[in-house]
Coordinates of C-alpha atoms and ligand atoms in Angstrom, one line a residue:
M1 CA -12.0 -89.3 158.8
K2 CA -12.2 -92.3 161.2
L3 CA -14.9 -91.2 164.2
I4 CA -16.0 -93.3 166.6
I5 CA -18.8 -91.1 168.7
L6 CA -18.5 -93.0 172.3
D7 CA -21.3 -93.4 174.7
R8 CA -20.3 -92.2 178.1
D9 CA -22.0 -93.8 181.2
G10 CA -21.0 -97.3 181.1
V11 CA -19.0 -97.5 178.0
I12 CA -16.2 -94.8 179.3
N13 CA -16.6 -95.1 182.8
E14 CA -19.1 -96.8 185.7
D15 CA -22.8 -96.2 185.2
S16 CA -25.0 -95.7 188.6
D17 CA -29.1 -96.4 188.1
A18 CA -28.6 -93.6 190.9
F19 CA -27.2 -91.3 188.4
I20 CA -23.1 -90.1 187.4
K21 CA -23.9 -87.0 190.3
T22 CA -20.0 -85.9 190.9
V23 CA -16.7 -85.7 190.0
D24 CA -15.7 -88.1 192.4
E25 CA -18.7 -90.4 191.2
W26 CA -17.2 -90.5 188.0
I27 CA -14.4 -93.5 187.6
P28 CA -12.9 -94.8 184.1
I29 CA -14.3 -98.5 183.6
P30 CA -10.4 -100.0 183.9
G31 CA -8.8 -99.8 180.8
S32 CA -11.6 -97.0 178.9
I33 CA -8.9 -94.3 179.1
E34 CA -6.0 -96.3 177.8
A35 CA -8.1 -97.8 175.0
M36 CA -9.5 -94.1 173.9
A37 CA -5.6 -93.3 173.8
R38 CA -4.4 -96.1 171.8
L39 CA -8.1 -95.5 169.2
Y40 CA -6.7 -91.9 168.8
Q41 CA -2.8 -92.5 168.8
A42 CA -4.1 -95.0 165.3
G43 CA -5.6 -92.1 163.9
Y44 CA -9.4 -92.0 165.1
T45 CA -10.9 -89.2 166.0
L46 CA -13.2 -89.3 169.4
A47 CA -16.4 -87.9 170.4
I48 CA -19.1 -88.6 173.0
A49 CA -22.8 -88.4 172.6
T50 CA -24.5 -88.5 176.2
N51 CA -27.9 -88.3 177.9
Q52 CA -27.5 -85.9 180.7
S53 CA -31.0 -85.8 182.6
G54 CA -29.7 -85.7 185.6
I55 CA -29.4 -82.1 185.0
A56 CA -33.4 -81.7 184.1
R57 CA -33.7 -83.6 187.6
G58 CA -31.9 -81.7 189.5
Y59 CA -29.0 -83.9 190.5
Y60 CA -26.3 -82.1 189.3
D61 CA -25.7 -79.2 187.1
V62 CA -23.1 -78.2 183.8
T63 CA -20.7 -76.9 185.8
T64 CA -20.2 -80.1 187.6
L65 CA -20.8 -82.0 184.3
N66 CA -18.0 -80.0 183.1
A67 CA -15.9 -80.5 186.0
M68 CA -16.5 -84.7 184.9
H69 CA -15.7 -83.9 181.3
A70 CA -12.4 -82.0 182.8
K71 CA -11.3 -85.3 184.6
L72 CA -12.1 -87.1 181.4
H73 CA -9.8 -84.5 179.3
D74 CA -7.1 -84.6 182.1
L75 CA -6.5 -88.3 182.4
L76 CA -6.6 -88.6 178.5
A77 CA -4.1 -86.1 178.2
Q78 CA -1.9 -88.4 180.7
H79 CA -2.2 -91.2 178.7
G80 CA -1.7 -89.4 175.2
G81 CA -5.3 -89.6 174.2
K82 CA -8.0 -87.0 173.4
V83 CA -11.8 -86.5 173.0
T84 CA -12.3 -83.9 170.4
Y85 CA -16.2 -83.3 170.6
I86 CA -18.4 -84.0 173.5
A87 CA -22.3 -83.5 172.8
Y88 CA -24.9 -83.7 176.3
C89 CA -28.7 -84.2 176.2
P90 CA -29.6 -82.2 179.8
H91 CA -33.2 -82.8 179.0
L92 CA -36.0 -85.4 180.0
S93 CA -37.8 -87.6 177.8
S94 CA -41.2 -85.5 178.2
D95 CA -39.1 -82.6 177.0
H96 CA -39.5 -83.7 173.5
C97 CA -36.0 -82.9 172.4
T98 CA -34.3 -83.7 169.4
C99 CA -31.3 -84.8 170.8
R100 CA -31.9 -87.7 173.5
K101 CA -30.7 -90.6 172.7
P102 CA -32.6 -92.8 171.3
K103 CA -32.8 -89.8 169.0
P104 CA -29.9 -88.9 166.0
G105 CA -29.8 -85.7 167.2
M106 CA -25.9 -85.7 169.5
L107 CA -25.2 -87.8 166.4
L108 CA -26.0 -85.2 163.6
T109 CA -24.5 -82.4 165.8
I110 CA -21.3 -84.2 166.5
A111 CA -21.3 -85.2 162.1
E112 CA -22.1 -82.1 161.4
H113 CA -19.3 -81.0 163.8
F114 CA -16.6 -82.8 161.5
G115 CA -17.8 -81.8 158.1
I116 CA -18.9 -85.7 157.8
V117 CA -22.3 -87.4 157.0
P118 CA -23.3 -89.4 160.0
H119 CA -23.4 -92.8 158.4
Q120 CA -19.3 -92.7 158.2
A121 CA -19.4 -92.8 162.1
T122 CA -19.2 -96.0 164.4
V123 CA -21.2 -95.5 167.5
V124 CA -19.9 -97.8 170.8
G125 CA -22.8 -98.1 173.5
D126 CA -24.2 -99.9 176.1
S127 CA -27.7 -99.2 176.1
L128 CA -30.5 -100.0 173.4
R129 CA -30.9 -96.3 172.9
D130 CA -27.4 -95.5 171.8
W131 CA -28.1 -98.4 168.7
Q132 CA -31.5 -96.8 167.6
A133 CA -29.0 -93.1 167.4
A134 CA -26.5 -94.5 165.3
A135 CA -29.6 -96.7 163.7
A136 CA -31.5 -93.7 163.2
V137 CA -28.6 -91.9 161.1
G138 CA -27.4 -95.2 159.5
A139 CA -24.0 -95.7 161.3
A140 CA -22.4 -98.4 162.3
Y141 CA -22.5 -100.1 166.1
A142 CA -20.5 -101.7 168.4
Q143 CA -22.4 -103.0 172.0
V144 CA -20.1 -103.6 175.1
R145 CA -21.0 -105.8 177.8
T146 CA -20.1 -102.9 180.8
G147 CA -22.6 -100.6 182.3
K148 CA -25.7 -101.9 181.7
G149 CA -25.0 -103.8 178.4
L150 CA -25.5 -107.3 180.0
H151 CA -28.5 -106.1 180.8
T152 CA -29.6 -104.3 177.3
L153 CA -28.0 -107.4 175.6
A154 CA -30.4 -109.9 178.1
D155 CA -33.8 -107.8 176.9
G156 CA -32.6 -109.1 173.2
K157 CA -34.3 -106.4 171.5
L158 CA -30.4 -106.0 169.5
P159 CA -30.3 -107.0 166.4
A160 CA -28.1 -110.3 166.3
D161 CA -25.8 -109.6 163.9
I162 CA -24.7 -106.0 166.5
P163 CA -21.1 -106.9 167.5
V164 CA -20.3 -107.6 171.0
F165 CA -17.4 -106.8 172.8
N166 CA -16.7 -107.3 176.9
N167 CA -15.7 -103.6 177.4
L168 CA -14.4 -100.3 175.2
A169 CA -10.8 -102.4 175.6
A170 CA -11.7 -105.1 173.9
Y171 CA -13.6 -103.1 170.8
A172 CA -10.2 -101.1 170.5
D173 CA -8.2 -104.7 170.4
S174 CA -10.5 -105.7 167.6
L175 CA -10.1 -102.5 165.9
L176 CA -6.6 -101.9 166.1
G177 CA -5.9 -105.9 165.8
T178 CA -3.8 -105.8 169.0
I179 CA -3.9 -109.2 170.8
P180 CA -5.2 -108.2 174.5
T181 CA -2.9 -107.8 177.3
Ligands
LIG201 O1 -25.2 -93.9 179.2 P1 -25.4 -92.3 178.5 O2 -26.4 -92.0 177.5 O3 -23.5 -91.7 178.4 O4 -25.8 -91.4 180.4 C1 -26.8 -92.0 181.1 C2 -26.7 -91.3 182.0 O5 -27.5 -90.3 181.9 C3 -28.2 -91.8 183.3 O6 -29.3 -92.4 182.1 C4 -30.4 -92.5 183.2 O7 -31.6 -92.4 181.9 P2 -33.0 -91.7 182.0 O8 -32.1 -90.4 181.4 O9 -33.3 -91.7 183.2 O10 -33.3 -92.6 181.0 C5 -29.7 -94.0 183.5 O11 -29.8 -95.1 182.8 C6 -28.9 -93.6 184.6 O12 -28.5 -94.8 185.3 C7 -27.7 -93.3 183.8 O13 -26.5 -93.6 184.7
LIG202 MG1 -24.6 -95.5 178.8
LIG203 ZN1 -31.9 -82.9 174.6

């Protein structure tokens, strides 16, 4: 199985330091929906592992989160794409859960769901904690410059050999060997 586990905010959709609190604030990064559709049509299975501490903070609830993901599913369906599994962590760091990135709990849950070992997956993220979660289970990792990506890269804590892409579309182009349009 070719499994790609995507971070959500800053990779698929625009991120905000004020959190993405409503369906209207959930806005796809240009090219990301199309990139996910191309990956799906090329035989990749797509999943999402996303921290959503905004739930614990009371900024939005699970019903709103599900409405954001319904919007994502609809957009993907319109483009012939699909995301098969969405894992989210609703907790705060102080909750000491096992699912909040940088812990790999969501990656382990996703891998178990698909019956694979986690190191067979590739994680795509914009934040250091996305890489840390991937590294914890030996999964491959690709960094994007969107969302908090440039800030993450400027921090200089990512290993120098991590592949970096301008956005999810560029990652898909690289993986699929397509020439950017
Ligand atoms: O990038 P993913 O994991 O999909 O989601 C990140 C979001 O849950 C939010 O995560 C928060 O981090 P804290 O939860 O406050 O540490 C902040 O970085 C927000 O800007 C961001 O929107
Ligand atoms: Mg992110
Ligand atoms: Zn959690």
